[in-house]
Amino acid sequence: GQQLNQSPQSMFIQEGEDVSMNCTSSSIFNTWLWYKQDPGEGPVLLIALYKAGELTSNGRLTAQFGITRKDSFLNISASIPSDVGIYFCAGLDNYGQNFVFGPGTRLSVLP
Amino acid sequence: EAGVTQSPTHLIKTRGQQATLRCSPISGHTSVYWYQQALGLGLQFLLWYDEGEERNRGNFPPRFSGRQFPNYSSELNVNALELEDSALYLCASSLSGGGAVQYFGPGTRLTVT
């Protein structure tokens, strides 16, 4: 089946730094979603992308739908302590029925 | 507007018992999805219900089952619990049909001893 890879698996950054993470696959996806999960809670939707090349921002977060439709990127500018958590990407499968989730990128922000 | 709600928050069971987890979707959403998230791992798709019917099932044994009620709330049942069933069980809801954005509830933490 279709699978997603996320990199890096985890990252430690200083408060105030910018962060980049990506989600890749060997398969084409038609919709990309980015979620953030705080410890012990459910994932919260950050950004949804629907067209190849689309660039969408949500406050300090910016995400892009890759031109090849096989990848997506999430950037966080000027990180703050509350950015700590696990960031998941999800892609809509070829049948347009199910979202496939990546394994997540764990972000830690050092003061 | 209320988000997705799940109950109970925590559930402790012993091996071999049955567990029942409940989910209420966002008002107007007719699709409900269940995911298992073992500690430190990603989301594994369990079940998808839409308009009262099971639409898709992940790679889990038959002892994981569920249903969706006429009010679109849903129940996940896990029979013959095993230690490795210990996980956070997440429910998500979306507008009808596949491909709609999913919104997650806070999860039920199931611990099997």
XYZ file of C-alpha atoms in Angstrom:
224
model
C 0.000 0.000 0.000
C 0.887 3.641 -0.127
C 3.277 4.823 2.553
C 4.595 8.138 3.749
C 8.017 8.919 5.128
C 8.734 11.890 7.335
C 12.065 13.484 8.024
C 13.646 14.216 10.271
C 12.323 11.637 12.708
C 13.078 14.032 15.561
C 14.730 17.382 15.983
C 15.973 19.627 18.748
C 16.085 23.347 18.054
C 16.642 26.550 19.964
C 13.729 28.846 20.649
C 13.497 31.434 17.901
C 14.929 29.214 15.169
C 13.086 28.277 12.014
C 12.116 24.641 11.436
C 11.684 22.632 8.259
C 10.307 19.137 7.949
C 9.070 17.102 5.039
C 6.893 14.234 4.037
C 7.699 12.068 1.027
C 6.318 9.086 -0.802
C 6.907 7.034 -3.916
C 3.184 7.416 -4.676
C 1.121 10.373 -5.761
C -1.270 11.931 -3.270
C -4.110 14.281 -4.072
C -4.507 16.058 -0.763
C -1.997 16.702 1.993
C -2.790 17.475 5.614
C -0.496 18.505 8.428
C -1.411 17.821 12.064
C 0.248 18.569 15.405
C -0.165 16.288 18.389
C 0.593 17.311 21.949
C 1.456 14.514 24.403
C -1.572 12.420 25.353
C -3.939 14.375 23.124
C -5.462 13.982 19.688
C -3.862 15.490 16.578
C -4.986 18.995 15.664
C -5.265 20.015 12.020
C -2.777 22.736 11.077
C -2.963 23.081 7.304
C -4.737 21.380 4.388
C -3.339 21.432 0.839
C -5.390 20.509 -2.212
C -3.410 21.400 -5.357
C 0.095 20.651 -6.553
C 2.328 23.656 -5.941
C -0.058 25.169 -3.416
C 1.604 27.187 -0.659
C -0.519 27.898 2.413
C 0.243 29.728 5.639
C -1.313 29.587 9.080
C 0.377 32.130 11.311
C 4.016 31.109 11.697
C 3.390 27.866 9.808
C 3.765 27.486 6.053
C 3.168 24.290 4.111
C 3.604 23.426 0.460
C 2.131 20.734 -1.761
C 5.029 19.451 -3.874
C 4.870 19.863 -7.641
C 5.397 16.125 -8.184
C 2.493 15.429 -5.760
C 4.786 12.995 -3.981
C 5.881 15.299 -1.200
C 4.934 18.121 1.112
C 6.871 20.462 3.350
C 6.080 22.233 6.596
C 8.024 25.199 7.868
C 7.703 26.854 11.262
C 9.246 30.274 11.694
C 10.562 31.726 14.957
C 9.814 28.641 17.032
C 8.401 28.993 20.546
C 8.157 26.460 23.393
C 4.524 25.587 22.616
C 5.590 24.314 19.188
C 6.839 21.180 20.956
C 4.979 18.079 19.828
C 4.718 15.540 17.062
C 3.927 16.727 13.565
C 2.136 14.277 11.295
C 1.548 14.539 7.585
C -1.310 12.702 5.911
C -1.967 12.104 2.237
C -5.210 11.159 0.519
C -4.765 7.836 -1.228
C -5.275 7.186 -4.925
C -8.823 6.013 -4.401
C -9.715 9.264 -2.689
C -11.098 7.355 0.238
C -8.506 7.101 2.990
C -5.793 9.253 4.432
C -2.416 7.620 4.959
C -0.475 9.012 7.907
C 3.257 9.433 8.165
C 5.177 8.270 11.254
C 5.603 11.809 12.537
C 8.408 14.259 13.300
C 9.000 14.892 16.994
C 9.975 18.500 17.664
C 11.663 19.688 20.828
C 12.325 23.385 21.457
C 15.097 24.320 23.840
C 14.787 27.627 25.736
C -19.273 24.249 18.123
C -18.282 21.113 20.004
C -15.461 19.039 18.628
C -15.138 15.275 18.531
C -15.649 13.778 21.974
C -14.486 10.404 23.239
C -15.202 8.413 26.357
C -13.832 7.236 28.611
C -10.600 9.211 28.854
C -8.796 6.283 30.409
C -9.676 2.606 30.555
C -7.859 -0.132 32.413
C -8.641 -3.752 31.610
C -7.065 -7.105 32.194
C -5.956 -9.496 29.493
C -8.848 -11.452 27.999
C -11.501 -8.889 28.884
C -13.484 -6.758 26.440
C -13.210 -2.999 26.048
C -15.790 -0.594 24.610
C -14.778 2.875 23.504
C -17.184 5.567 22.384
C -16.990 8.529 20.033
C -19.325 11.393 19.167
C -18.528 13.204 15.924
C -18.740 16.901 15.182
C -22.321 17.936 14.454
C -23.021 17.466 10.748
C -20.260 14.920 10.233
C -21.381 11.476 9.178
C -18.035 9.705 8.845
C -16.172 8.326 11.845
C -12.674 6.851 11.793
C -10.829 4.893 14.456
C -7.044 4.789 14.821
C -4.687 3.023 17.190
C -1.578 4.828 18.358
C 0.812 2.727 20.394
C 3.198 4.623 22.663
C 5.719 6.587 20.630
C 4.371 5.357 17.314
C 2.271 6.738 14.486
C -1.410 6.341 13.745
C -2.581 2.965 12.528
C -5.949 3.004 10.735
C -8.524 0.675 12.272
C -12.009 1.327 10.914
C -14.063 3.808 8.899
C -17.823 4.160 9.253
C -20.003 6.347 7.084
C -23.775 6.643 7.186
C -23.985 3.654 9.505
C -21.973 1.306 7.301
C -18.433 0.010 7.669
C -16.593 1.393 4.626
C -13.062 0.238 5.207
C -10.982 -1.697 7.665
C -7.296 -1.609 8.487
C -5.006 -4.583 8.999
C -6.298 -5.601 12.430
C -7.736 -8.921 13.644
C -11.523 -9.465 13.794
C -11.574 -9.004 17.549
C -11.439 -5.289 16.747
C -14.934 -4.342 15.692
C -17.339 -1.478 15.920
C -20.505 0.105 14.791
C -22.038 3.453 13.983
C -25.390 4.467 15.384
C -28.180 6.411 13.625
C -26.993 9.623 15.324
C -23.534 8.961 13.757
C -21.829 8.300 17.069
C -19.657 5.229 17.078
C -18.420 2.489 19.298
C -15.190 0.506 19.064
C -15.110 -2.906 20.692
C -11.971 -4.858 21.375
C -12.505 -8.445 22.454
C -10.079 -10.849 24.115
C -7.730 -8.038 25.052
C -4.016 -8.615 24.712
C -1.199 -6.685 26.374
C -0.160 -5.195 23.028
C -3.601 -3.615 22.665
C -2.471 -0.996 25.163
C -2.506 2.254 23.218
C -4.189 5.596 22.654
C -7.308 5.045 20.549
C -8.207 8.061 18.492
C -11.498 8.801 16.835
C -11.844 11.296 14.006
C -14.858 12.576 12.127
C -15.407 14.188 8.758
C -18.125 15.209 6.391
C -19.611 12.340 4.444
C -17.526 10.352 2.058
C -13.871 9.629 1.744
C -11.304 12.308 1.265
C -12.811 14.871 3.594
C -10.573 16.453 6.213
C -10.604 14.525 9.481
C -10.868 16.159 12.892
C -9.651 14.197 15.875
C -10.940 13.717 19.378
C -8.711 13.669 22.466
C -8.440 9.877 22.504
C -9.032 7.066 24.973
C -5.976 5.651 26.693
C -6.479 1.888 27.011
C -4.176 0.013 29.343
C -4.253 -3.776 29.391
C -2.624 -5.456 32.388
